[in-house]
Short mmCIF file of C-alpha atoms and ligand atoms in Angstrom, two decimals:
data_model
loop_
_atom_site.label_atom_id
_atom_site.label_comp_id
_atom_site.label_asym_id
_atom_site.label_seq_id
_atom_site.Cartn_x
_atom_site.Cartn_y
_atom_site.Cartn_z
CA UNK A 1 0.00 -0.01 -0.02
CA UNK A 2 1.39 3.45 -0.84
CA UNK A 3 1.54 6.32 1.54
CA UNK A 4 -1.15 8.16 -0.44
CA UNK A 5 -3.68 5.73 1.03
CA UNK A 6 -2.86 6.75 4.57
CA UNK A 7 -5.03 9.30 6.31
CA UNK A 8 -3.49 12.58 5.15
CA UNK A 9 -3.21 13.92 8.73
CA UNK A 10 -0.47 11.51 9.77
CA UNK A 11 1.73 12.61 6.91
CA UNK A 12 3.72 15.40 8.50
CA UNK A 13 5.34 18.10 6.35
CA UNK A 14 8.77 16.67 7.11
CA UNK A 15 7.86 13.61 5.10
CA UNK A 16 7.80 15.63 1.90
CA UNK A 17 11.41 16.72 2.22
CA UNK A 18 14.30 14.95 0.64
CA UNK A 19 15.65 12.20 2.90
CA UNK A 20 19.13 13.71 3.42
CA UNK A 21 17.72 17.12 4.39
CA UNK A 22 15.19 15.53 6.70
CA UNK A 23 17.86 13.37 8.44
CA UNK A 24 20.14 16.36 8.93
CA UNK A 25 17.40 18.57 10.40
CA UNK A 26 15.90 15.86 12.55
CA UNK A 27 19.34 14.94 13.90
CA UNK A 28 19.93 18.50 15.08
CA UNK A 29 16.44 18.61 16.56
CA UNK A 30 17.06 15.28 18.37
CA UNK A 31 20.11 16.75 20.07
CA UNK A 32 18.02 19.74 21.23
CA UNK A 33 15.38 17.39 22.59
CA UNK A 34 18.02 15.32 24.36
CA UNK A 35 19.47 18.39 26.07
CA UNK A 36 16.01 19.53 27.17
CA UNK A 37 15.61 16.30 29.18
CA UNK A 38 18.99 16.61 30.94
CA UNK A 39 19.04 18.24 34.41
CA UNK A 40 15.34 19.14 34.60
CA UNK A 41 14.50 22.25 36.71
CA UNK A 42 12.97 20.25 39.53
CA UNK A 43 15.76 17.63 39.55
CA UNK A 44 19.38 17.54 40.58
CA UNK A 45 21.96 18.53 37.99
CA UNK A 46 23.05 15.47 36.08
CA UNK A 47 19.79 13.62 36.28
CA UNK A 48 18.22 12.62 32.96
CA UNK A 49 14.49 12.38 32.44
CA UNK A 50 13.42 9.25 30.61
CA UNK A 51 10.49 11.35 29.39
CA UNK A 52 8.74 14.49 30.74
CA UNK A 53 5.48 12.57 30.87
CA UNK A 54 4.19 12.14 34.44
CA UNK A 55 1.31 9.78 33.99
CA UNK A 56 -0.02 7.03 31.80
CA UNK A 57 2.88 6.13 31.71
CA UNK A 58 4.80 7.97 34.39
CA UNK A 59 8.34 8.19 33.04
CA UNK A 60 9.41 11.16 35.14
CA UNK A 61 12.47 9.35 36.50
CA UNK A 62 16.17 8.95 35.95
CA UNK A 63 16.49 5.46 34.52
CA UNK A 64 20.13 4.32 34.75
CA UNK A 65 20.02 2.62 31.34
CA UNK A 66 18.31 5.51 29.46
CA UNK A 67 20.62 8.04 31.13
CA UNK A 68 23.75 6.11 30.16
CA UNK A 69 22.53 5.92 26.54
CA UNK A 70 22.01 9.63 26.63
CA UNK A 71 25.45 10.32 28.05
CA UNK A 72 27.10 8.03 25.48
CA UNK A 73 26.00 10.54 22.88
CA UNK A 74 27.13 13.48 25.01
CA UNK A 75 30.62 11.90 25.25
CA UNK A 76 30.71 11.69 21.43
CA UNK A 77 29.74 15.37 21.23
CA UNK A 78 32.42 16.19 23.82
CA UNK A 79 35.01 14.43 21.66
CA UNK A 80 33.90 16.26 18.50
CA UNK A 81 33.77 19.77 19.85
CA UNK A 82 36.25 22.24 21.35
CA UNK A 83 36.33 25.46 23.41
CA UNK A 84 33.15 26.60 25.17
CA UNK A 85 31.00 24.01 23.45
CA UNK A 86 33.21 21.23 24.72
CA UNK A 87 33.29 22.75 28.21
CA UNK A 88 29.49 22.67 28.29
CA UNK A 89 29.41 19.01 27.36
CA UNK A 90 32.12 18.43 30.01
CA UNK A 91 29.95 20.08 32.63
CA UNK A 92 26.99 17.93 31.73
CA UNK A 93 29.16 14.85 32.16
CA UNK A 94 30.59 16.03 35.45
CA UNK A 95 26.99 16.63 36.73
CA UNK A 96 26.11 13.14 35.52
CA UNK A 97 29.06 11.71 37.48
CA UNK A 98 27.92 13.47 40.65
CA UNK A 99 24.39 12.18 40.22
CA UNK A 100 25.77 8.71 39.58
CA UNK A 101 27.72 8.84 42.85
CA UNK A 102 24.39 9.46 44.64
CA UNK A 103 22.79 6.55 42.79
CA UNK A 104 25.68 4.27 43.72
CA UNK A 105 25.59 5.08 47.40
CA UNK A 106 21.86 5.72 48.23
CA UNK A 107 20.22 2.73 49.99
CA UNK A 108 17.80 1.09 47.56
CA UNK A 109 15.55 -1.93 47.62
CA UNK A 110 18.07 -4.01 45.60
CA UNK A 111 20.97 -2.53 47.55
CA UNK A 112 23.14 -2.94 44.49
CA UNK A 113 24.37 -0.69 41.69
CA UNK A 114 21.95 -2.58 39.46
CA UNK A 115 19.06 -0.54 40.91
CA UNK A 116 17.26 0.59 37.70
CA UNK A 117 15.61 3.95 38.40
CA UNK A 118 15.65 6.96 40.73
CA UNK A 119 13.57 10.06 41.25
CA UNK A 120 15.26 13.06 39.59
CA UNK A 121 16.01 14.49 43.02
CA UNK A 122 18.22 11.47 43.60
CA UNK A 123 15.94 9.65 46.00
CA UNK A 124 15.49 5.90 45.68
CA UNK A 125 12.27 4.44 44.30
CA UNK A 126 10.91 2.08 46.90
CA UNK A 127 7.86 0.61 45.11
CA UNK A 128 7.89 -2.89 43.65
CA UNK A 129 9.80 -2.97 40.36
CA UNK A 130 11.77 -5.42 38.17
CA UNK A 131 15.12 -5.16 39.95
CA UNK A 132 18.02 -5.37 39.74
CA UNK A 133 18.74 -4.62 36.05
CA UNK A 134 22.41 -5.34 35.71
CA UNK A 135 22.96 -3.78 32.31
CA UNK A 136 22.85 -0.44 34.13
CA UNK A 137 26.32 -0.43 35.76
CA UNK A 138 27.84 -1.92 32.56
CA UNK A 139 26.32 0.85 30.42
CA UNK A 140 27.39 3.56 32.85
CA UNK A 141 31.03 2.40 33.18
CA UNK A 142 31.35 1.99 29.41
CA UNK A 143 30.29 5.58 28.79
CA UNK A 144 32.56 7.00 31.49
CA UNK A 145 35.47 4.81 30.41
CA UNK A 146 35.25 6.32 26.93
CA UNK A 147 35.08 9.79 28.42
CA UNK A 148 38.16 9.04 30.48
CA UNK A 149 40.25 8.58 27.33
CA UNK A 150 39.13 11.97 26.11
CA UNK A 151 40.00 13.56 29.42
CA UNK A 152 43.42 11.91 29.56
CA UNK A 153 44.12 13.19 26.06
CA UNK A 154 43.00 16.67 27.23
CA UNK A 155 45.45 16.75 30.18
CA UNK A 156 42.78 16.06 32.75
CA UNK A 157 44.11 12.77 34.09
CA UNK A 158 43.79 13.99 37.68
CA UNK A 159 39.99 14.10 37.41
CA UNK A 160 40.08 10.56 35.95
CA UNK A 161 42.21 9.09 38.74
CA UNK A 162 40.53 11.18 41.49
CA UNK A 163 36.85 10.81 40.59
CA UNK A 164 36.35 8.25 37.82
CA UNK A 165 38.81 5.43 38.40
CA UNK A 166 40.85 5.31 41.62
CA UNK A 167 42.24 1.76 41.43
CA UNK A 168 41.36 0.99 45.08
CA UNK A 169 39.28 -1.92 46.39
CA UNK A 170 36.71 -1.19 47.71
CA UNK A 171 36.58 1.72 45.33
CA UNK A 172 35.24 5.22 45.86
CA UNK A 173 35.23 6.05 42.22
CA UNK A 174 32.31 5.65 39.82
CA UNK A 175 33.78 3.51 37.03
CA UNK A 176 35.65 1.11 39.25
CA UNK A 177 32.63 0.64 41.53
CA UNK A 178 30.54 -0.38 38.51
CA UNK A 179 33.28 -2.55 36.93
CA UNK A 180 33.87 -4.46 40.14
CA UNK A 181 30.20 -5.14 40.36
CA UNK A 182 30.01 -6.28 36.71
CA UNK A 183 33.12 -8.46 37.02
CA UNK A 184 31.81 -10.20 40.15
CA UNK A 185 28.07 -10.38 39.37
CA UNK A 186 27.62 -10.94 35.60
CA UNK A 187 26.52 -14.51 36.27
CA UNK A 188 23.63 -13.38 38.59
CA UNK A 189 20.14 -13.48 37.06
CA UNK A 190 18.50 -10.07 36.76
CA UNK A 191 15.69 -8.28 35.00
CA UNK A 192 16.02 -7.54 31.32
CA UNK A 193 16.07 -4.15 29.65
CA UNK A 194 12.28 -4.27 29.24
CA UNK A 195 12.03 -4.75 33.03
CA UNK A 196 9.83 -7.79 32.67
CA UNK A 197 11.82 -11.07 32.64
CA UNK A 198 14.19 -12.28 35.34
CA UNK A 199 16.93 -14.51 33.92
CA UNK A 200 20.14 -14.44 31.87
CA UNK A 201 19.92 -12.01 28.99
CA UNK A 202 21.90 -11.64 25.76
CA UNK A 203 21.50 -7.86 25.90
CA UNK A 204 22.83 -7.52 29.42
CA UNK A 205 25.79 -9.85 28.77
CA UNK A 206 26.80 -8.03 25.62
CA UNK A 207 26.96 -4.70 27.51
CA UNK A 208 28.80 -6.35 30.42
CA UNK A 209 31.39 -7.80 28.06
CA UNK A 210 32.11 -4.53 26.34
CA UNK A 211 32.31 -2.64 29.63
CA UNK A 212 34.87 -5.14 30.97
CA UNK A 213 36.97 -5.21 27.78
CA UNK A 214 37.16 -1.43 27.56
CA UNK A 215 37.38 -1.11 31.35
CA UNK A 216 40.33 -3.50 31.40
CA UNK A 217 42.15 -1.32 28.92
CA UNK A 218 41.63 1.75 31.06
CA UNK A 219 42.67 -0.12 34.21
CA UNK A 220 45.89 -1.14 32.47
CA UNK A 221 46.62 2.41 31.33
CA UNK A 222 46.12 3.60 34.90
CA UNK A 223 48.40 0.94 36.36
CA UNK A 224 45.69 -1.26 37.91
CA UNK A 225 47.12 -4.33 36.19
CA UNK A 226 45.65 -7.02 38.47
CA UNK A 227 42.15 -5.64 37.94
CA UNK A 228 42.75 -5.37 34.19
CA UNK A 229 43.62 -9.08 34.03
CA UNK A 230 40.58 -10.02 36.08
CA UNK A 231 38.21 -7.92 33.95
CA UNK A 232 39.65 -9.48 30.75
CA UNK A 233 39.26 -13.00 32.20
CA UNK A 234 35.65 -12.35 33.05
CA UNK A 235 35.06 -10.80 29.63
CA UNK A 236 36.38 -13.92 27.99
CA UNK A 237 34.03 -16.09 30.06
CA UNK A 238 31.10 -13.89 29.04
CA UNK A 239 32.13 -14.23 25.39
CA UNK A 240 32.01 -18.04 25.71
CA UNK A 241 28.64 -17.89 27.42
CA UNK A 242 27.15 -15.71 24.64
CA UNK A 243 27.47 -18.50 22.10
CA UNK A 244 24.83 -20.41 24.12
CA UNK A 245 22.23 -17.91 23.03
CA UNK A 246 22.49 -18.98 19.39
CA UNK A 247 19.58 -21.26 18.44
CA UNK A 248 20.47 -23.08 15.25
CA UNK A 249 16.95 -24.39 14.70
CA UNK A 250 15.38 -20.99 15.08
CA UNK A 251 18.19 -19.27 13.16
CA UNK A 252 18.60 -16.40 15.57
CA UNK A 253 20.07 -15.37 18.92
CA UNK A 254 17.42 -15.85 21.62
CA UNK A 255 16.96 -13.11 24.18
CA UNK A 256 16.85 -14.99 27.48
CA UNK A 257 18.14 -18.22 28.96
CA UNK A 258 17.62 -19.65 32.44
CA UNK A 259 14.35 -17.90 33.10
CA UNK A 260 13.82 -17.49 36.85
CA UNK A 261 10.83 -15.18 37.15
CA UNK A 262 8.75 -12.31 35.84
CA UNK A 263 6.68 -12.42 32.67
CA UNK A 264 6.89 -15.62 30.67
CA UNK A 265 4.92 -15.29 27.48
CA UNK A 266 7.78 -14.63 25.04
CA UNK A 267 7.42 -18.04 23.40
CA UNK A 268 9.56 -17.12 20.37
CA UNK A 269 12.38 -15.70 22.53
CA UNK A 270 12.93 -13.43 19.52
CA UNK A 271 13.58 -9.88 20.70
CA UNK A 272 14.73 -6.51 19.29
CA UNK A 273 16.97 -6.41 22.40
CA UNK A 274 19.45 -8.67 20.60
CA UNK A 275 19.85 -6.16 17.78
CA UNK A 276 19.86 -3.22 20.15
CA UNK A 277 22.67 -5.08 21.99
CA UNK A 278 24.93 -5.39 18.96
CA UNK A 279 24.38 -1.70 18.22
CA UNK A 280 24.98 -0.43 21.76
CA UNK A 281 27.71 -2.79 22.81
CA UNK A 282 29.70 -2.23 19.60
CA UNK A 283 33.33 -1.63 20.52
CA UNK A 284 35.63 -0.51 17.73
CA UNK A 285 38.65 -1.49 19.83
CA UNK A 286 37.39 -4.89 20.95
CA UNK A 287 34.88 -6.04 18.33
CA UNK A 288 32.70 -9.05 19.13
CA UNK A 289 29.43 -10.15 17.48
CA UNK A 290 29.32 -6.88 15.59
CA UNK A 291 26.40 -5.79 13.40
CA UNK A 292 28.05 -7.32 10.30
CA UNK A 293 28.40 -10.80 11.83
CA UNK A 294 26.23 -13.30 9.97
CA UNK A 295 24.44 -14.39 13.18
CA UNK A 296 23.39 -10.80 13.79
CA UNK A 297 22.16 -10.38 10.26
CA UNK A 298 20.20 -13.63 10.60
CA UNK A 299 18.68 -12.34 13.83
CA UNK A 300 17.79 -9.05 12.17
CA UNK A 301 16.14 -10.86 9.32
CA UNK A 302 14.07 -12.98 11.68
CA UNK A 303 12.92 -9.88 13.51
CA UNK A 304 11.96 -8.15 10.30
CA UNK A 305 9.90 -11.16 9.19
CA UNK A 306 8.14 -11.43 12.52
CA UNK A 307 7.00 -7.83 12.57
CA UNK A 308 6.24 -7.27 8.89
CA UNK A 309 2.67 -8.56 9.06
CA UNK A 310 2.10 -8.07 12.78
CA UNK A 311 0.93 -4.46 12.74
CA UNK A 312 -1.62 -3.22 10.21
CA UNK A 313 0.22 0.10 9.81
CA UNK A 314 3.08 -1.90 8.23
CA UNK A 315 0.92 -2.49 5.16
CA UNK A 316 1.79 1.10 4.27
CA UNK A 317 5.06 0.15 2.67
CA UNK A 318 5.90 2.72 -0.05
CA UNK A 319 6.34 6.42 -0.35
CA UNK A 320 4.51 8.30 -3.10
CA UNK A 321 7.72 8.12 -5.10
CA UNK A 322 7.75 4.38 -4.73
CA UNK A 323 10.56 4.30 -2.13
CA UNK A 324 10.24 1.38 0.34
CA UNK A 325 9.00 1.96 3.84
CA UNK A 326 10.08 -0.94 5.98
CA UNK A 327 8.03 -2.32 8.90
CA UNK A 328 7.76 -0.67 12.28
CA UNK A 329 9.44 -2.99 14.79
CA UNK A 330 8.23 -3.67 18.34
CA UNK A 331 10.12 -5.11 21.31
CA UNK A 332 9.10 -8.73 20.70
CA UNK A 333 6.20 -10.28 18.83
CA UNK A 334 4.25 -11.40 21.92
CA UNK A 335 4.58 -8.05 23.65
CA UNK A 336 1.44 -6.69 25.38
CA UNK A 337 2.69 -3.42 26.89
CA UNK A 338 1.53 -0.23 25.17
CA UNK A 339 2.47 2.44 27.64
CA UNK A 340 -0.85 2.78 29.45
CA UNK A 341 -1.92 -0.89 29.51
CA UNK A 342 0.28 -3.87 30.14
CA UNK A 343 -2.34 -6.08 28.54
CA UNK A 344 -2.03 -4.72 25.05
CA UNK A 345 -2.28 -4.33 22.27
CA UNK A 346 1.39 -3.50 21.91
CA UNK A 347 2.81 -1.19 19.27
CA UNK A 348 5.94 -0.62 17.25
CA UNK A 349 8.68 1.42 18.96
CA UNK A 350 10.90 4.04 17.43
CA UNK A 351 14.05 2.82 19.12
CA UNK A 352 13.47 -0.79 18.00
CA UNK A 353 12.83 0.26 14.39
CA UNK A 354 15.91 2.47 14.54
CA UNK A 355 17.95 -0.48 15.81
CA UNK A 356 17.39 -2.32 12.50
CA UNK A 357 18.17 0.80 10.56
CA UNK A 358 21.39 1.24 12.49
CA UNK A 359 22.45 -2.38 12.00
CA UNK A 360 22.27 -1.90 8.26
CA UNK A 361 24.34 1.27 8.21
CA UNK A 362 26.85 -0.22 10.61
CA UNK A 363 27.05 -3.48 8.63
CA UNK A 364 27.80 -1.50 5.47
CA UNK A 365 30.48 0.51 7.21
CA UNK A 366 32.08 -2.46 8.90
CA UNK A 367 32.14 -4.58 5.79
CA UNK A 368 34.03 -1.77 4.10
CA UNK A 369 36.63 -1.77 6.83
CA UNK A 370 36.90 -5.55 6.67
CA UNK A 371 37.35 -5.40 2.88
CA UNK A 372 35.19 -8.36 1.94
CA UNK A 373 31.81 -9.97 2.35
CA UNK A 374 31.38 -13.76 2.50
CA UNK A 375 27.91 -14.97 1.82
CA UNK A 376 26.85 -17.61 4.34
CA UNK A 377 23.67 -19.59 4.90
CA UNK A 378 23.04 -17.23 7.85
CA UNK A 379 23.40 -13.85 6.16
CA UNK A 380 22.08 -14.67 2.68
CA UNK A 381 18.46 -13.80 3.40
CA UNK A 382 19.33 -10.43 4.93
CA UNK A 383 21.76 -9.56 2.11
CA UNK A 384 19.22 -10.62 -0.51
CA UNK A 385 16.55 -8.50 1.16
CA UNK A 386 18.92 -5.52 0.95
CA UNK A 387 19.58 -6.18 -2.81
CA UNK A 388 15.81 -6.30 -3.41
CA UNK A 389 15.44 -2.96 -1.64
CA UNK A 390 17.88 -1.51 -4.17
CA UNK A 391 16.00 -3.24 -7.02
CA UNK A 392 19.24 -5.09 -7.86
CA UNK A 393 18.93 -8.29 -9.83
CA UNK A 394 22.15 -9.73 -8.42
CA UNK A 395 21.82 -13.29 -7.14
CA UNK A 396 23.97 -14.39 -4.22
CA UNK A 397 25.35 -17.87 -3.56
CA UNK A 398 26.37 -19.29 -0.22
CA UNK A 399 30.14 -19.66 -0.02
CA UNK A 400 31.19 -16.87 -2.35
CA UNK A 401 33.34 -14.02 -1.09
CA UNK A 402 33.18 -10.57 -2.64
CA UNK A 403 36.30 -8.45 -2.33
CA UNK A 404 36.20 -4.69 -1.74
CA UNK A 405 37.10 -3.85 -5.33
CA UNK A 406 34.37 -5.93 -6.90
CA UNK A 407 31.13 -4.46 -8.30
CA UNK A 408 29.09 -6.89 -6.20
CA UNK A 409 30.78 -5.74 -2.99
CA UNK A 410 29.97 -2.11 -3.79
CA UNK A 411 26.38 -2.96 -4.71
CA UNK A 412 25.97 -4.86 -1.42
CA UNK A 413 27.31 -1.99 0.68
CA UNK A 414 24.95 0.40 -1.13
CA UNK A 415 22.06 -2.05 -0.69
CA UNK A 416 22.66 -2.14 3.06
CA UNK A 417 22.44 1.65 3.18
CA UNK A 418 19.20 1.50 1.17
CA UNK A 419 17.90 -0.93 3.74
CA UNK A 420 18.81 1.40 6.59
CA UNK A 421 16.98 4.17 4.73
CA UNK A 422 13.90 2.01 4.30
CA UNK A 423 13.57 1.64 8.09
CA UNK A 424 14.32 5.29 8.51
CA UNK A 425 11.42 6.05 6.16
CA UNK A 426 9.20 4.34 8.71
CA UNK A 427 10.40 6.65 11.43
CA UNK A 428 9.91 9.62 9.09
CA UNK A 429 6.30 8.61 8.52
CA UNK A 430 5.39 8.64 12.20
CA UNK A 431 7.63 11.38 13.61
CA UNK A 432 5.82 14.44 14.91
CA UNK A 433 6.42 18.09 14.13
CA UNK A 434 9.79 19.63 15.14
CA UNK A 435 11.33 16.19 15.19
CA UNK A 436 9.12 14.95 18.06
CA UNK A 437 9.48 11.28 18.97
CA UNK A 438 7.52 9.40 21.59
CA UNK A 439 8.25 5.88 22.70
CA UNK A 440 5.81 4.12 20.38
CA UNK A 441 3.48 4.67 17.39
CA UNK A 442 0.07 3.11 17.13
CA UNK A 443 0.00 -0.22 15.34
CA UNK A 444 -3.20 0.72 13.42
CA UNK A 445 -3.41 4.51 13.15
CA UNK A 446 0.28 5.31 13.08
CA UNK A 447 -0.07 8.14 15.57
CA UNK A 448 2.62 8.55 18.18
CA UNK A 449 1.67 7.04 21.51
CA UNK A 450 2.98 6.18 25.01
CA UNK A 451 5.61 8.35 26.71
CA UNK A 452 6.13 11.60 24.76
CA UNK A 453 9.57 12.99 23.98
CA UNK A 454 11.31 9.81 25.06
CA UNK A 455 14.95 10.69 25.49
CA UNK A 456 16.06 7.27 24.39
CA UNK A 457 14.10 7.65 21.07
CA UNK A 458 16.02 10.84 20.35
CA UNK A 459 19.33 9.21 21.28
CA UNK A 460 18.55 6.27 18.98
CA UNK A 461 17.70 8.67 16.17
CA UNK A 462 20.82 10.71 16.68
CA UNK A 463 23.06 7.66 16.80
CA UNK A 464 21.47 6.15 13.71
CA UNK A 465 21.83 9.34 11.73
CA UNK A 466 25.49 9.42 12.79
CA UNK A 467 26.07 5.94 11.44
CA UNK A 468 24.21 6.82 8.25
CA UNK A 469 26.63 9.69 7.69
CA UNK A 470 29.59 7.37 8.27
CA UNK A 471 28.26 4.72 5.91
CA UNK A 472 27.75 7.35 3.18
CA UNK A 473 31.17 8.89 3.59
CA UNK A 474 33.14 5.72 2.98
C1 NOJ B 501 10.30 0.99 29.62
C2 NOJ B 501 11.32 0.28 28.80
O1 NOJ B 501 10.97 -1.06 28.69
C3 NOJ B 501 12.70 0.36 29.49
O2 NOJ B 501 13.64 -0.26 28.66
C4 NOJ B 501 13.08 1.79 29.66
O3 NOJ B 501 14.31 1.89 30.36
C5 NOJ B 501 12.02 2.55 30.42
N1 NOJ B 501 10.72 2.37 29.83
C6 NOJ B 501 12.29 4.06 30.45
O4 NOJ B 501 12.36 4.55 29.17
#
């Protein structure tokens, strides 16, 4: 069905712009929206609102995961800027560090650094919740580890050793406190990123691995060699454990193993969390199960297939110019949470749809750095889908390798970008005016729904647009 068949009112003016212009403008707007949600007037400096919405759903909290995602983007902006602009980003990060110290030391129901959310005034949330969520400390330490390298390069090592990583045990510094927790507790069951299932999660382990690998490197640089070795040993154990999530029969990485509690209706065990994991845990220095790995492309393909016919809005699949609009993606096919009701019907999410877009841009970029693409039985469906998106008639065969100089390699890399754009067209269709993004868009009407101005949606958009630029520039 073409976009012209959709109720005219959901087609916002932005949709009529050329894609490149729209991405550029929306990226800048996303950064503005992100900054608006940092250090709200009624909160402590350094807190990050998940969303300004206070009811139905009430997201007026500092979620450790969402805040770390946000700050990961602020670290990138810090690294890219200079002078006053950089100082401003530095202040935001210092505030975040101070707020984090409060989070790490305030008594909470889980009494661990895996406590998932706090009031923006720093107080603990004492009501029942899915806790702990142990991706939190991993996310937080990864972000601050990356910032530490920037600070060291900017002659600010004293702040790093004094506040961020002190090398003592027990530690009084934020990164080391989190890393010690991750290194000693990654085997503990915890709640997943959707705060529903208690068990062992692919998403959580991927973040834990990257935090330990990059944390070990920082520890080494700062002379904490014993800790560096220990973090690397644990990271290796996590890497071995991650292969257990591959289900050969299903053809994708499953989300959770060793279920111990919480919701239990995810019969497929297929979850956007796996793709979000490869995007978020991507480490250029210590790559592992990256977005171009064939198992990740197989998992992305399975997700696409599962959602394509699940939501009626996905039948709108072409722009007026005949450009493809790929399906809106939800958290997992059996999901029932829609923001106001945990009994459904569930909707597609911006950040899940963007995860598939980002995987395509990243895969294109990473294949180019690797210099070849080998077609396997796992990635052939995904690669073929990308060729179809580009209207290419190329036929792939399992076992063939295409080198960087070949025409097929170039076509495949362009096809992956076209695929990323097709998912981005979905986001473009449902985005509000001035680049507004909520958490979800309605599965039937396409209108934005659930928490408005979700910080994580803006962060996902910003990061995806960043990777799009990279993929186009190579
Ligand atoms: C609910 C989501 O499932 C969770 O991942 C997120 O951290 C919170 N909302 C806040 O955005």
